[in-house]
Amino acid sequence: MAWTAGNGAYRNNVEKISKLSFAVGVYRPPSEGGSGSLLLRVTENCPWNKCTFCEMYKGHSFVYRSVEDIKADIDTVKTMIDEIQEVARKVGQKGRINRDVLQALLSVNPYLNENYCFSTVFNWLYYGGKTAFLQDADSMIMRPLELIEALKHLRKTLPTLSRVTSYTRSKTLSQRKLEDLKAIREAGLDRIHVGLETGDDEVLKIIRKGVTSAEQIDGGKKAMAAGFQLSEYWMPDIGGREHWHQNAENTARVLNEINPHYIRSRPFVPRCGTPIFDDYEQGRMHISSPHERLEELRVMINNLNVTSSVCFDHSMNVWANRQSGLLFRQDYEGYKFPEEKTLVLELIDEGLSIDETRHVHVKDLIAISSL
Ligand code: SF4
C-alpha cells in the first residue's frame, strides 16, 4: 500500500484505522442511506433466498454469525470511532467530523476512500451518529436471546444511537412469540423493514415468497403489538398484467389489517439473472405500462384504510407530473393517511392525464439496470 507523508501527529491513528475491519454488507433500505446509518452485519445473506424476483444474495449462502463475532465487530467500530475523533481533535476540529477531517485522513492514506468499513463509520459520524441498520435480509432469524445480547452490547457501546433498525421477513415474525418480539424491542431494536411485496396469495406463490397473506397479517400485527415501528414494502406490478387487480386489492387488504407505520412503494423491475426475468423475457409474464401501473396504484390506494405514512422513497417510483418532475415526493416520511389520501389519488389522476410517453417505461429501467 502506498502511503503519503502525512502529518506525523495523526499518522499512527490512520494506520490503526486502516487495519480495522468488521462485517459490513451492501444492502439497506433507502431511508437508512438518507440518515447515514451505521451498517453492521448480524447475519450474512438471506436464510430464504428463493424469491423469484430477487437477485440480492443469489449465489451466497446464509451465515448465522455468533454473538461473540458480532460483539467483537461492535468493539471494532468503537475503536475506529475513537481513532477518527482523535484525529478530528488533532487537526483542530474539537471532535467535529467534517470534510477537513476526511481530507486529513485521506492525506495520510488515500486508500481509505475505498475502505467500506471506514466509509460506513465516517459517514455515520458525519451524520451525527444517530442511527444504525443491522444487516442482512432477516435479523429476526437469530435466536431471540442472542439478538437481544447483540442489541444490548450495541446500545451500551454506542450510546448516541437513537434508532436501530433491521430487515426481517413476515414469515419469521409470524414464527416468533410476542414476548420474544417485545424483549427484542426493549433491548433496542426500534424499527423493522419487511418486504411484503404483495398480499395476494396466488402472486405470493408465483414469486416464491414463502409466506401466506394470513402469515403476513399475523407477523405484521405481532410486530405492531410488540411496539416496533413497522415499514412494509409493496411492489406495484409484481403480478404483471396477469394479476394486477388482485395484487392491488389483496395488498390493500393485508395492509389494512396490519396498519403499519410506513407503507413504501418499490415498483417491480425484472432483474437480470432472476427466474422472473426469464419469465418476462420468454413472455410468460407481462409488465404493465406506466399508465397501467398507475391504475394499479389507484386501486390499491383507494382500498387503503390505514393511518400509515405512504412513501414513494424508492428510486423506481419514476412517474412524471405535468411539469415533467417526479409525480410523488420521494421523501422518507411520505404522505400521511388518511389525511393525504385524496392528494395521492389526485396525483395519480394527474399522472394518468398526461401522455404515457412522458413517463419512464420500466423497459427502459431494465435496459439501464443491466448496463
Ligand atoms: S426474503 Fe428478501 S432477500 Fe430473501 S430472497 Fe426474498 S426478497 Fe430476497
PDB file of C-alpha atoms in Angstrom, residues 216-322:
ATOM      1  CA  GLN A 216     -48.119 -11.703   6.737  1.00  0.00           C
ATOM      2  CA  ILE A 217     -51.035 -10.328   8.737  1.00  0.00           C
ATOM      3  CA  ASP A 218     -50.123 -12.366  11.816  1.00  0.00           C
ATOM      4  CA  GLY A 219     -46.445 -11.336  11.652  1.00  0.00           C
ATOM      5  CA  GLY A 220     -47.250  -7.678  10.978  1.00  0.00           C
ATOM      6  CA  LYS A 221     -49.784  -7.470  13.803  1.00  0.00           C
ATOM      7  CA  LYS A 222     -47.343  -9.066  16.234  1.00  0.00           C
ATOM      8  CA  ALA A 223     -44.628  -6.584  15.259  1.00  0.00           C
ATOM      9  CA  MET A 224     -47.043  -3.717  15.889  1.00  0.00           C
ATOM     10  CA  ALA A 225     -48.175  -5.210  19.213  1.00  0.00           C
ATOM     11  CA  ALA A 226     -44.528  -5.587  20.274  1.00  0.00           C
ATOM     12  CA  GLY A 227     -44.056  -1.842  19.762  1.00  0.00           C
ATOM     13  CA  PHE A 228     -41.850  -1.738  16.676  1.00  0.00           C
ATOM     14  CA  GLN A 229     -42.107   0.975  14.061  1.00  0.00           C
ATOM     15  CA  LEU A 230     -43.045  -1.125  11.076  1.00  0.00           C
ATOM     16  CA  SER A 231     -42.211  -0.393   7.422  1.00  0.00           C
ATOM     17  CA  GLU A 232     -43.893  -2.634   4.852  1.00  0.00           C
ATOM     18  CA  TYR A 233     -42.609  -2.546   1.265  1.00  0.00           C
ATOM     19  CA  TRP A 234     -45.003  -3.395  -1.530  1.00  0.00           C
ATOM     20  CA  MET A 235     -44.176  -3.961  -5.149  1.00  0.00           C
ATOM     21  CA  PRO A 236     -46.572  -2.496  -7.731  1.00  0.00           C
ATOM     22  CA  ASP A 237     -46.745  -4.744 -10.831  1.00  0.00           C
ATOM     23  CA  ILE A 238     -45.078  -7.781  -9.222  1.00  0.00           C
ATOM     24  CA  GLY A 239     -48.070  -9.791 -10.518  1.00  0.00           C
ATOM     25  CA  GLY A 240     -47.707  -8.334 -14.014  1.00  0.00           C
ATOM     26  CA  ARG A 241     -50.680  -7.574 -16.287  1.00  0.00           C
ATOM     27  CA  GLU A 242     -51.992 -11.038 -15.489  1.00  0.00           C
ATOM     28  CA  HIS A 243     -52.664 -10.302 -11.786  1.00  0.00           C
ATOM     29  CA  TRP A 244     -52.589  -6.527 -11.364  1.00  0.00           C
ATOM     30  CA  HIS A 245     -56.092  -6.089  -9.965  1.00  0.00           C
ATOM     31  CA  GLN A 246     -55.926  -8.853  -7.372  1.00  0.00           C
ATOM     32  CA  ASN A 247     -52.386  -7.728  -6.490  1.00  0.00           C
ATOM     33  CA  ALA A 248     -53.688  -4.239  -5.692  1.00  0.00           C
ATOM     34  CA  GLU A 249     -56.831  -5.339  -3.842  1.00  0.00           C
ATOM     35  CA  ASN A 250     -55.223  -8.018  -1.707  1.00  0.00           C
ATOM     36  CA  THR A 251     -52.179  -5.909  -0.876  1.00  0.00           C
ATOM     37  CA  ALA A 252     -54.526  -3.222   0.441  1.00  0.00           C
ATOM     38  CA  ARG A 253     -56.480  -5.887   2.345  1.00  0.00           C
ATOM     39  CA  VAL A 254     -53.359  -7.161   4.133  1.00  0.00           C
ATOM     40  CA  LEU A 255     -52.028  -3.676   4.855  1.00  0.00           C
ATOM     41  CA  ASN A 256     -55.411  -2.606   6.251  1.00  0.00           C
ATOM     42  CA  GLU A 257     -55.240  -5.486   8.718  1.00  0.00           C
ATOM     43  CA  ILE A 258     -51.692  -4.638   9.800  1.00  0.00           C
ATOM     44  CA  ASN A 259     -51.949  -0.828   9.639  1.00  0.00           C
ATOM     45  CA  PRO A 260     -48.146  -0.396   9.776  1.00  0.00           C
ATOM     46  CA  HIS A 261     -46.426   2.932  10.406  1.00  0.00           C
ATOM     47  CA  TYR A 262     -44.997   3.065   6.883  1.00  0.00           C
ATOM     48  CA  ILE A 263     -46.097   1.637   3.546  1.00  0.00           C
ATOM     49  CA  ARG A 264     -43.339   2.035   0.972  1.00  0.00           C
ATOM     50  CA  SER A 265     -43.764   1.577  -2.768  1.00  0.00           C
ATOM     51  CA  ARG A 266     -40.916  -0.222  -4.548  1.00  0.00           C
ATOM     52  CA  PRO A 267     -42.178  -0.791  -8.124  1.00  0.00           C
ATOM     53  CA  PHE A 268     -41.163  -4.060  -9.734  1.00  0.00           C
ATOM     54  CA  VAL A 269     -38.281  -4.107 -12.221  1.00  0.00           C
ATOM     55  CA  PRO A 270     -37.203  -7.520 -13.593  1.00  0.00           C
ATOM     56  CA  ARG A 271     -33.553  -8.046 -12.682  1.00  0.00           C
ATOM     57  CA  CYS A 272     -31.206  -9.900 -14.961  1.00  0.00           C
ATOM     58  CA  GLY A 273     -30.294 -13.359 -13.597  1.00  0.00           C
ATOM     59  CA  THR A 274     -33.553 -13.938 -11.719  1.00  0.00           C
ATOM     60  CA  PRO A 275     -36.219 -16.542 -12.617  1.00  0.00           C
ATOM     61  CA  ILE A 276     -38.835 -13.828 -13.083  1.00  0.00           C
ATOM     62  CA  PHE A 277     -36.579 -12.097 -15.607  1.00  0.00           C
ATOM     63  CA  ASP A 278     -36.648 -15.292 -17.698  1.00  0.00           C
ATOM     64  CA  ASP A 279     -40.455 -15.392 -17.382  1.00  0.00           C
ATOM     65  CA  TYR A 280     -40.598 -11.814 -18.599  1.00  0.00           C
ATOM     66  CA  GLU A 281     -38.144 -12.341 -21.462  1.00  0.00           C
ATOM     67  CA  GLN A 282     -39.867 -15.515 -22.623  1.00  0.00           C
ATOM     68  CA  GLY A 283     -43.327 -13.928 -22.481  1.00  0.00           C
ATOM     69  CA  ARG A 284     -44.723 -15.867 -19.523  1.00  0.00           C
ATOM     70  CA  MET A 285     -45.336 -12.639 -17.579  1.00  0.00           C
ATOM     71  CA  HIS A 286     -46.053  -9.185 -18.948  1.00  0.00           C
ATOM     72  CA  ILE A 287     -45.122  -5.996 -17.180  1.00  0.00           C
ATOM     73  CA  SER A 288     -47.592  -3.132 -17.196  1.00  0.00           C
ATOM     74  CA  SER A 289     -47.204   0.207 -18.925  1.00  0.00           C
ATOM     75  CA  PRO A 290     -46.717   3.380 -16.806  1.00  0.00           C
ATOM     76  CA  HIS A 291     -50.438   4.206 -17.000  1.00  0.00           C
ATOM     77  CA  GLU A 292     -51.419   0.636 -16.183  1.00  0.00           C
ATOM     78  CA  ARG A 293     -49.155   0.783 -13.140  1.00  0.00           C
ATOM     79  CA  LEU A 294     -50.855   3.989 -12.041  1.00  0.00           C
ATOM     80  CA  GLU A 295     -54.225   2.251 -12.435  1.00  0.00           C
ATOM     81  CA  GLU A 296     -52.958  -0.499 -10.156  1.00  0.00           C
ATOM     82  CA  LEU A 297     -51.742   2.119  -7.716  1.00  0.00           C
ATOM     83  CA  ARG A 298     -55.168   3.787  -7.772  1.00  0.00           C
ATOM     84  CA  VAL A 299     -56.960   0.550  -6.863  1.00  0.00           C
ATOM     85  CA  MET A 300     -54.502  -0.156  -4.055  1.00  0.00           C
ATOM     86  CA  ILE A 301     -54.568   3.390  -2.635  1.00  0.00           C
ATOM     87  CA  ASN A 302     -58.347   3.630  -2.987  1.00  0.00           C
ATOM     88  CA  ASN A 303     -58.742   0.449  -0.944  1.00  0.00           C
ATOM     89  CA  LEU A 304     -56.325   1.545   1.774  1.00  0.00           C
ATOM     90  CA  ASN A 305     -57.953   2.295   5.087  1.00  0.00           C
ATOM     91  CA  VAL A 306     -54.943   2.957   7.317  1.00  0.00           C
ATOM     92  CA  THR A 307     -53.286   5.577   9.479  1.00  0.00           C
ATOM     93  CA  SER A 308     -49.879   4.846   7.917  1.00  0.00           C
ATOM     94  CA  SER A 309     -47.475   7.113   6.041  1.00  0.00           C
ATOM     95  CA  VAL A 310     -47.420   6.068   2.394  1.00  0.00           C
ATOM     96  CA  CYS A 311     -43.995   6.651   0.865  1.00  0.00           C
ATOM     97  CA  PHE A 312     -42.549   6.670  -2.631  1.00  0.00           C
ATOM     98  CA  ASP A 313     -38.941   6.899  -1.457  1.00  0.00           C
ATOM     99  CA  HIS A 314     -37.548   4.255  -3.797  1.00  0.00           C
ATOM    100  CA  SER A 315     -35.856   5.459  -6.983  1.00  0.00           C
ATOM    101  CA  MET A 316     -38.101   3.248  -9.131  1.00  0.00           C
ATOM    102  CA  ASN A 317     -41.121   5.491  -8.412  1.00  0.00           C
ATOM    103  CA  VAL A 318     -40.417   7.318 -11.654  1.00  0.00           C
ATOM    104  CA  TRP A 319     -43.818   8.578 -12.821  1.00  0.00           C
ATOM    105  CA  ALA A 320     -43.772  12.156 -14.123  1.00  0.00           C
ATOM    106  CA  ASN A 321     -46.048  15.078 -13.242  1.00  0.00           C
ATOM    107  CA  ARG A 322     -47.341  17.780 -15.608  1.00  0.00           C
TER     108      ARG A 322
END
